[in-house]
Amino acid sequence: MKIAVCAKSQGMESIADDRFGRAEYYVIFDTNSLVAETVENTAKNESAGAGGSAVRLLSKSNVEVVLVPELGPKAVDAVNGFEIKAYRYADRKTVRETIEAYQAGQ
């Protein structure tokens, strides 16, 4: 399974971003291979609809779960349309800590 987290910079030690559609990066962690890759959010500079475009970007990377601070209405529609599960995080921790908390059911 591939899990994406909004990130301020590249890698698992990055701080999780407090934005979804305008996040700088997404760190995508593959739970099968235990490999993480960082993808630049090319949707972040769009004048409107960044959340929906970001979801399309993650869908192309076969992301099944996205961990987010919150989602706007267009992004909610997009994750539902692409059948990606979205879960909120409250604390801005590292990407690694955010994924570990999700895997622990928190």
mmCIF file of N, CA and C in Angstrom:
data_model
loop_
_atom_site.group_PDB
_atom_site.id
_atom_site.type_symbol
_atom_site.label_atom_id
_atom_site.label_comp_id
_atom_site.label_asym_id
_atom_site.label_seq_id
_atom_site.Cartn_x
_atom_site.Cartn_y
_atom_site.Cartn_z
ATOM 1 N N MET A 1 0.848 -1.172 0.000
ATOM 2 C CA MET A 1 0.000 0.000 0.000
ATOM 3 C C MET A 1 0.896 1.237 0.000
ATOM 4 N N LYS A 2 0.457 2.262 -0.727
ATOM 5 C CA LYS A 2 1.198 3.516 -0.746
ATOM 6 C C LYS A 2 0.445 4.573 0.050
ATOM 7 N N ILE A 3 1.183 5.201 0.969
ATOM 8 C CA ILE A 3 0.635 6.234 1.840
ATOM 9 C C ILE A 3 1.353 7.538 1.520
ATOM 10 N N ALA A 4 0.590 8.603 1.294
ATOM 11 C CA ALA A 4 1.182 9.915 1.019
ATOM 12 C C ALA A 4 0.933 10.852 2.197
ATOM 13 N N VAL A 5 1.952 11.668 2.498
ATOM 14 C CA VAL A 5 1.855 12.664 3.563
ATOM 15 C C VAL A 5 2.287 14.007 2.991
ATOM 16 N N CYS A 6 1.559 15.061 3.314
ATOM 17 C CA CYS A 6 1.927 16.421 2.915
ATOM 18 C C CYS A 6 3.216 16.786 3.647
ATOM 19 N N ALA A 7 4.181 17.355 2.925
ATOM 20 C CA ALA A 7 5.484 17.614 3.543
ATOM 21 C C ALA A 7 6.024 18.987 3.164
ATOM 22 N N LYS A 8 6.758 19.578 4.108
ATOM 23 C CA LYS A 8 7.386 20.878 3.889
ATOM 24 C C LYS A 8 8.665 20.766 3.071
ATOM 25 N N SER A 9 9.334 19.615 3.160
ATOM 26 C CA SER A 9 10.573 19.401 2.407
ATOM 27 C C SER A 9 10.616 17.927 1.995
ATOM 28 N N GLN A 10 11.738 17.491 1.496
ATOM 29 C CA GLN A 10 11.847 16.129 0.992
ATOM 30 C C GLN A 10 12.244 15.135 2.082
ATOM 31 N N GLY A 11 11.733 13.920 1.984
ATOM 32 C CA GLY A 11 12.162 12.830 2.840
ATOM 33 C C GLY A 11 11.302 12.576 4.057
ATOM 34 N N MET A 12 11.558 11.438 4.666
ATOM 35 C CA MET A 12 10.779 10.981 5.816
ATOM 36 C C MET A 12 10.972 11.836 7.060
ATOM 37 N N GLU A 13 12.060 12.562 7.144
ATOM 38 C CA GLU A 13 12.302 13.397 8.328
ATOM 39 C C GLU A 13 11.764 14.821 8.165
ATOM 40 N N SER A 14 11.139 15.090 7.029
ATOM 41 C CA SER A 14 10.508 16.388 6.810
ATOM 42 C C SER A 14 9.370 16.584 7.803
ATOM 43 N N ILE A 15 9.097 17.828 8.125
ATOM 44 C CA ILE A 15 7.918 18.161 8.932
ATOM 45 C C ILE A 15 6.690 18.048 8.035
ATOM 46 N N ALA A 16 5.633 17.425 8.546
ATOM 47 C CA ALA A 16 4.380 17.334 7.801
ATOM 48 C C ALA A 16 3.825 18.742 7.591
ATOM 49 N N ASP A 17 3.363 19.014 6.397
ATOM 50 C CA ASP A 17 2.862 20.347 6.043
ATOM 51 C C ASP A 17 1.483 20.575 6.651
ATOM 52 N N ASP A 18 1.156 21.832 6.865
ATOM 53 C CA ASP A 18 -0.158 22.181 7.411
ATOM 54 C C ASP A 18 -1.152 22.520 6.304
ATOM 55 N N ARG A 19 -0.790 22.226 5.050
ATOM 56 C CA ARG A 19 -1.678 22.445 3.908
ATOM 57 C C ARG A 19 -1.698 21.171 3.062
ATOM 58 N N PHE A 20 -2.792 20.966 2.355
ATOM 59 C CA PHE A 20 -2.848 19.816 1.448
ATOM 60 C C PHE A 20 -2.586 20.259 0.014
ATOM 61 N N GLY A 21 -3.518 20.966 -0.575
ATOM 62 C CA GLY A 21 -3.396 21.335 -1.981
ATOM 63 C C GLY A 21 -2.217 22.227 -2.286
ATOM 64 N N ARG A 22 -1.758 22.972 -1.304
ATOM 65 C CA ARG A 22 -0.639 23.900 -1.487
ATOM 66 C C ARG A 22 0.634 23.436 -0.784
ATOM 67 N N ALA A 23 0.654 22.176 -0.356
ATOM 68 C CA ALA A 23 1.866 21.619 0.260
ATOM 69 C C ALA A 23 3.009 21.685 -0.745
ATOM 70 N N GLU A 24 4.211 21.832 -0.237
ATOM 71 C CA GLU A 24 5.379 21.878 -1.125
ATOM 72 C C GLU A 24 5.627 20.524 -1.785
ATOM 73 N N TYR A 25 5.522 19.459 -0.985
ATOM 74 C CA TYR A 25 5.839 18.112 -1.451
ATOM 75 C C TYR A 25 4.848 17.112 -0.870
ATOM 76 N N TYR A 26 4.890 15.912 -1.432
ATOM 77 C CA TYR A 26 4.231 14.754 -0.847
ATOM 78 C C TYR A 26 5.295 13.671 -0.728
ATOM 79 N N VAL A 27 5.387 13.093 0.443
ATOM 80 C CA VAL A 27 6.260 11.944 0.621
ATOM 81 C C VAL A 27 5.359 10.719 0.528
ATOM 82 N N ILE A 28 5.700 9.824 -0.381
ATOM 83 C CA ILE A 28 4.912 8.622 -0.627
ATOM 84 C C ILE A 28 5.704 7.429 -0.113
ATOM 85 N N PHE A 29 5.118 6.750 0.865
ATOM 86 C CA PHE A 29 5.765 5.604 1.501
ATOM 87 C C PHE A 29 5.061 4.331 1.074
ATOM 88 N N ASP A 30 5.820 3.387 0.563
ATOM 89 C CA ASP A 30 5.289 2.098 0.142
ATOM 90 C C ASP A 30 5.469 1.110 1.300
ATOM 91 N N THR A 31 4.375 0.666 1.867
ATOM 92 C CA THR A 31 4.451 -0.226 3.032
ATOM 93 C C THR A 31 4.941 -1.628 2.663
ATOM 94 N N ASN A 32 4.897 -1.992 1.400
ATOM 95 C CA ASN A 32 5.384 -3.312 0.968
ATOM 96 C C ASN A 32 6.894 -3.323 0.802
ATOM 97 N N SER A 33 7.426 -2.316 0.109
ATOM 98 C CA SER A 33 8.871 -2.272 -0.152
ATOM 99 C C SER A 33 9.634 -1.481 0.909
ATOM 100 N N LEU A 34 8.900 -0.724 1.746
ATOM 101 C CA LEU A 34 9.475 0.151 2.776
ATOM 102 C C LEU A 34 10.346 1.253 2.163
ATOM 103 N N VAL A 35 10.017 1.646 0.951
ATOM 104 C CA VAL A 35 10.737 2.700 0.240
ATOM 105 C C VAL A 35 9.862 3.950 0.199
ATOM 106 N N ALA A 36 10.499 5.094 0.425
ATOM 107 C CA ALA A 36 9.796 6.379 0.352
ATOM 108 C C ALA A 36 10.342 7.174 -0.820
ATOM 109 N N GLU A 37 9.448 7.865 -1.495
ATOM 110 C CA GLU A 37 9.852 8.782 -2.551
ATOM 111 C C GLU A 37 9.178 10.122 -2.291
ATOM 112 N N THR A 38 9.834 11.193 -2.706
ATOM 113 C CA THR A 38 9.269 12.527 -2.552
ATOM 114 C C THR A 38 8.854 13.035 -3.920
ATOM 115 N N VAL A 39 7.637 13.565 -3.981
ATOM 116 C CA VAL A 39 7.101 14.109 -5.225
ATOM 117 C C VAL A 39 6.805 15.590 -4.994
ATOM 118 N N GLU A 40 7.311 16.430 -5.887
ATOM 119 C CA GLU A 40 6.995 17.853 -5.776
ATOM 120 C C GLU A 40 5.537 18.063 -6.147
ATOM 121 N N ASN A 41 4.857 18.902 -5.393
ATOM 122 C CA ASN A 41 3.452 19.203 -5.659
ATOM 123 C C ASN A 41 3.376 20.242 -6.766
ATOM 124 N N THR A 42 3.160 19.804 -7.975
ATOM 125 C CA THR A 42 3.074 20.715 -9.112
ATOM 126 C C THR A 42 1.762 21.494 -9.125
ATOM 127 N N ALA A 43 0.802 21.125 -8.297
ATOM 128 C CA ALA A 43 -0.490 21.810 -8.232
ATOM 129 C C ALA A 43 -0.469 23.014 -7.296
ATOM 130 N N LYS A 44 0.584 23.173 -6.510
ATOM 131 C CA LYS A 44 0.596 24.174 -5.440
ATOM 132 C C LYS A 44 0.449 25.614 -5.921
ATOM 133 N N ASN A 45 0.824 25.899 -7.162
ATOM 134 C CA ASN A 45 0.756 27.274 -7.659
ATOM 135 C C ASN A 45 -0.459 27.558 -8.533
ATOM 136 N N GLU A 46 -1.373 26.612 -8.618
ATOM 137 C CA GLU A 46 -2.580 26.834 -9.415
ATOM 138 C C GLU A 46 -3.433 27.912 -8.765
ATOM 139 N N SER A 47 -4.108 28.693 -9.593
ATOM 140 C CA SER A 47 -4.921 29.784 -9.057
ATOM 141 C C SER A 47 -6.171 29.262 -8.353
ATOM 142 N N ALA A 48 -6.687 28.127 -8.785
ATOM 143 C CA ALA A 48 -7.861 27.527 -8.145
ATOM 144 C C ALA A 48 -7.821 26.025 -8.366
ATOM 145 N N GLY A 49 -8.416 25.278 -7.453
ATOM 146 C CA GLY A 49 -8.522 23.834 -7.621
ATOM 147 C C GLY A 49 -7.246 23.061 -7.344
ATOM 148 N N ALA A 50 -6.360 23.615 -6.513
ATOM 149 C CA ALA A 50 -5.098 22.940 -6.219
ATOM 150 C C ALA A 50 -5.333 21.588 -5.545
ATOM 151 N N GLY A 51 -6.323 21.501 -4.681
ATOM 152 C CA GLY A 51 -6.590 20.247 -3.974
ATOM 153 C C GLY A 51 -6.969 19.121 -4.916
ATOM 154 N N GLY A 52 -7.858 19.399 -5.855
ATOM 155 C CA GLY A 52 -8.268 18.393 -6.832
ATOM 156 C C GLY A 52 -7.110 17.964 -7.720
ATOM 157 N N SER A 53 -6.301 18.927 -8.140
ATOM 158 C CA SER A 53 -5.132 18.609 -8.972
ATOM 159 C C SER A 53 -4.111 17.794 -8.192
ATOM 160 N N ALA A 54 -3.954 18.103 -6.918
ATOM 161 C CA ALA A 54 -3.017 17.352 -6.073
ATOM 162 C C ALA A 54 -3.470 15.898 -5.937
ATOM 163 N N VAL A 55 -4.757 15.689 -5.804
ATOM 164 C CA VAL A 55 -5.282 14.321 -5.702
ATOM 165 C C VAL A 55 -4.994 13.555 -6.994
ATOM 166 N N ARG A 56 -5.171 14.205 -8.138
ATOM 167 C CA ARG A 56 -4.862 13.549 -9.416
ATOM 168 C C ARG A 56 -3.383 13.168 -9.481
ATOM 169 N N LEU A 57 -2.517 14.062 -9.006
ATOM 170 C CA LEU A 57 -1.083 13.786 -8.971
ATOM 171 C C LEU A 57 -0.794 12.545 -8.122
ATOM 172 N N LEU A 58 -1.399 12.469 -6.953
ATOM 173 C CA LEU A 58 -1.188 11.314 -6.068
ATOM 174 C C LEU A 58 -1.768 10.035 -6.664
ATOM 175 N N SER A 59 -2.884 10.155 -7.356
ATOM 176 C CA SER A 59 -3.496 8.995 -7.994
ATOM 177 C C SER A 59 -2.564 8.393 -9.045
ATOM 178 N N LYS A 60 -1.849 9.231 -9.766
ATOM 179 C CA LYS A 60 -0.902 8.742 -10.783
ATOM 180 C C LYS A 60 0.245 7.946 -10.151
ATOM 181 N N SER A 61 0.508 8.204 -8.873
ATOM 182 C CA SER A 61 1.543 7.453 -8.150
ATOM 183 C C SER A 61 0.965 6.254 -7.415
ATOM 184 N N ASN A 62 -0.304 5.940 -7.690
ATOM 185 C CA ASN A 62 -0.996 4.785 -7.092
ATOM 186 C C ASN A 62 -1.121 4.870 -5.579
ATOM 187 N N VAL A 63 -1.286 6.076 -5.060
ATOM 188 C CA VAL A 63 -1.490 6.278 -3.625
ATOM 189 C C VAL A 63 -2.879 5.769 -3.241
ATOM 190 N N GLU A 64 -2.944 5.017 -2.153
ATOM 191 C CA GLU A 64 -4.212 4.490 -1.665
ATOM 192 C C GLU A 64 -4.720 5.228 -0.435
ATOM 193 N N VAL A 65 -3.787 5.819 0.335
ATOM 194 C CA VAL A 65 -4.131 6.547 1.556
ATOM 195 C C VAL A 65 -3.353 7.848 1.559
ATOM 196 N N VAL A 66 -4.035 8.940 1.911
ATOM 197 C CA VAL A 66 -3.353 10.219 2.065
ATOM 198 C C VAL A 66 -3.622 10.728 3.478
ATOM 199 N N LEU A 67 -2.552 11.175 4.134
ATOM 200 C CA LEU A 67 -2.653 11.728 5.488
ATOM 201 C C LEU A 67 -2.530 13.240 5.349
ATOM 202 N N VAL A 68 -3.538 13.954 5.848
ATOM 203 C CA VAL A 68 -3.661 15.389 5.575
ATOM 204 C C VAL A 68 -4.006 16.181 6.837
ATOM 205 N N PRO A 69 -3.702 17.498 6.829
ATOM 206 C CA PRO A 69 -4.160 18.339 7.932
ATOM 207 C C PRO A 69 -5.654 18.605 7.825
ATOM 208 N N GLU A 70 -6.151 18.828 6.611
ATOM 209 C CA GLU A 70 -7.571 18.963 6.311
ATOM 210 C C GLU A 70 -7.728 19.009 4.803
ATOM 211 N N LEU A 71 -8.957 18.804 4.331
ATOM 212 C CA LEU A 71 -9.242 18.836 2.902
ATOM 213 C C LEU A 71 -10.373 19.812 2.625
ATOM 214 N N GLY A 72 -10.235 20.560 1.544
ATOM 215 C CA GLY A 72 -11.314 21.416 1.090
ATOM 216 C C GLY A 72 -12.356 20.581 0.354
ATOM 217 N N PRO A 73 -13.509 21.189 0.038
ATOM 218 C CA PRO A 73 -14.601 20.442 -0.594
ATOM 219 C C PRO A 73 -14.228 19.811 -1.946
ATOM 220 N N LYS A 74 -13.457 20.511 -2.762
ATOM 221 C CA LYS A 74 -13.065 19.954 -4.059
ATOM 222 C C LYS A 74 -12.106 18.774 -3.880
ATOM 223 N N ALA A 75 -11.228 18.881 -2.914
ATOM 224 C CA ALA A 75 -10.303 17.783 -2.638
ATOM 225 C C ALA A 75 -11.048 16.570 -2.095
ATOM 226 N N VAL A 76 -12.057 16.790 -1.271
ATOM 227 C CA VAL A 76 -12.879 15.686 -0.756
ATOM 228 C C VAL A 76 -13.549 14.963 -1.919
ATOM 229 N N ASP A 77 -14.125 15.728 -2.841
ATOM 230 C CA ASP A 77 -14.750 15.119 -4.020
ATOM 231 C C ASP A 77 -13.731 14.321 -4.826
ATOM 232 N N ALA A 78 -12.521 14.870 -4.966
ATOM 233 C CA ALA A 78 -11.481 14.205 -5.751
ATOM 234 C C ALA A 78 -11.020 12.909 -5.088
ATOM 235 N N VAL A 79 -10.765 12.916 -3.772
ATOM 236 C CA VAL A 79 -10.324 11.668 -3.128
ATOM 237 C C VAL A 79 -11.415 10.609 -3.211
ATOM 238 N N ASN A 80 -12.659 11.029 -3.078
ATOM 239 C CA ASN A 80 -13.760 10.073 -3.218
ATOM 240 C C ASN A 80 -13.815 9.533 -4.643
ATOM 241 N N GLY A 81 -13.646 10.405 -5.628
ATOM 242 C CA GLY A 81 -13.689 9.997 -7.027
ATOM 243 C C GLY A 81 -12.567 9.034 -7.398
ATOM 244 N N PHE A 82 -11.390 9.236 -6.841
ATOM 245 C CA PHE A 82 -10.244 8.369 -7.123
ATOM 246 C C PHE A 82 -10.123 7.211 -6.133
ATOM 247 N N GLU A 83 -11.088 7.127 -5.208
ATOM 248 C CA GLU A 83 -11.132 6.070 -4.201
ATOM 249 C C GLU A 83 -9.853 6.002 -3.368
ATOM 250 N N ILE A 84 -9.389 7.180 -2.975
ATOM 251 C CA ILE A 84 -8.253 7.298 -2.069
ATOM 252 C C ILE A 84 -8.816 7.589 -0.682
ATOM 253 N N LYS A 85 -8.338 6.894 0.319
ATOM 254 C CA LYS A 85 -8.794 7.138 1.688
ATOM 255 C C LYS A 85 -7.978 8.286 2.274
ATOM 256 N N ALA A 86 -8.651 9.211 2.940
ATOM 257 C CA ALA A 86 -7.983 10.362 3.547
ATOM 258 C C ALA A 86 -8.214 10.348 5.056
ATOM 259 N N TYR A 87 -7.130 10.596 5.790
ATOM 260 C CA TYR A 87 -7.189 10.659 7.254
ATOM 261 C C TYR A 87 -6.468 11.916 7.705
ATOM 262 N N ARG A 88 -7.030 12.558 8.711
ATOM 263 C CA ARG A 88 -6.457 13.807 9.212
ATOM 264 C C ARG A 88 -5.424 13.550 10.300
ATOM 265 N N TYR A 89 -4.434 14.422 10.324
ATOM 266 C CA TYR A 89 -3.499 14.454 11.448
ATOM 267 C C TYR A 89 -3.609 15.816 12.095
ATOM 268 N N ALA A 90 -3.464 15.847 13.399
ATOM 269 C CA ALA A 90 -3.616 17.097 14.138
ATOM 270 C C ALA A 90 -2.268 17.735 14.438
ATOM 271 N N ASP A 91 -1.307 16.913 14.804
ATOM 272 C CA ASP A 91 0.003 17.436 15.183
ATOM 273 C C ASP A 91 0.913 17.482 13.974
ATOM 274 N N ARG A 92 1.720 18.527 13.916
ATOM 275 C CA ARG A 92 2.695 18.618 12.837
ATOM 276 C C ARG A 92 3.980 17.953 13.294
ATOM 277 N N LYS A 93 4.086 16.692 12.987
ATOM 278 C CA LYS A 93 5.260 15.901 13.315
ATOM 279 C C LYS A 93 6.040 15.667 12.033
ATOM 280 N N THR A 94 7.039 14.822 12.116
ATOM 281 C CA THR A 94 7.732 14.454 10.891
ATOM 282 C C THR A 94 6.832 13.529 10.079
ATOM 283 N N VAL A 95 7.155 13.380 8.817
ATOM 284 C CA VAL A 95 6.423 12.456 7.955
ATOM 285 C C VAL A 95 6.502 11.048 8.542
ATOM 286 N N ARG A 96 7.682 10.637 8.973
ATOM 287 C CA ARG A 96 7.860 9.302 9.566
ATOM 288 C C ARG A 96 6.929 9.115 10.766
ATOM 289 N N GLU A 97 6.895 10.075 11.677
ATOM 290 C CA GLU A 97 6.041 9.972 12.865
ATOM 291 C C GLU A 97 4.564 9.950 12.493
ATOM 292 N N THR A 98 4.195 10.704 11.467
ATOM 293 C CA THR A 98 2.803 10.738 11.016
ATOM 294 C C THR A 98 2.386 9.381 10.462
ATOM 295 N N ILE A 99 3.254 8.769 9.671
ATOM 296 C CA ILE A 99 2.966 7.438 9.113
ATOM 297 C C ILE A 99 2.928 6.401 10.234
ATOM 298 N N GLU A 100 3.855 6.466 11.161
ATOM 299 C CA GLU A 100 3.873 5.520 12.282
ATOM 300 C C GLU A 100 2.588 5.637 13.117
ATOM 301 N N ALA A 101 2.116 6.864 13.343
ATOM 302 C CA ALA A 101 0.879 7.057 14.101
ATOM 303 C C ALA A 101 -0.310 6.453 13.344
ATOM 304 N N TYR A 102 -0.351 6.640 12.040
ATOM 305 C CA TYR A 102 -1.427 6.051 11.224
ATOM 306 C C TYR A 102 -1.382 4.527 11.318
ATOM 307 N N GLN A 103 -0.199 3.959 11.179
ATOM 308 C CA GLN A 103 -0.067 2.501 11.222
ATOM 309 C C GLN A 103 -0.415 1.924 12.582
ATOM 310 N N ALA A 104 -0.271 2.743 13.634
ATOM 311 C CA ALA A 104 -0.633 2.315 14.983
ATOM 312 C C ALA A 104 -2.115 2.539 15.280
ATOM 313 N N GLY A 105 -2.838 3.051 14.290
ATOM 314 C CA GLY A 105 -4.281 3.272 14.458
ATOM 315 C C GLY A 105 -4.634 4.572 15.149
ATOM 316 N N GLN A 106 -3.699 5.497 15.209
ATOM 317 C CA GLN A 106 -3.962 6.789 15.892
ATOM 318 C C GLN A 106 -4.413 7.838 14.903
#
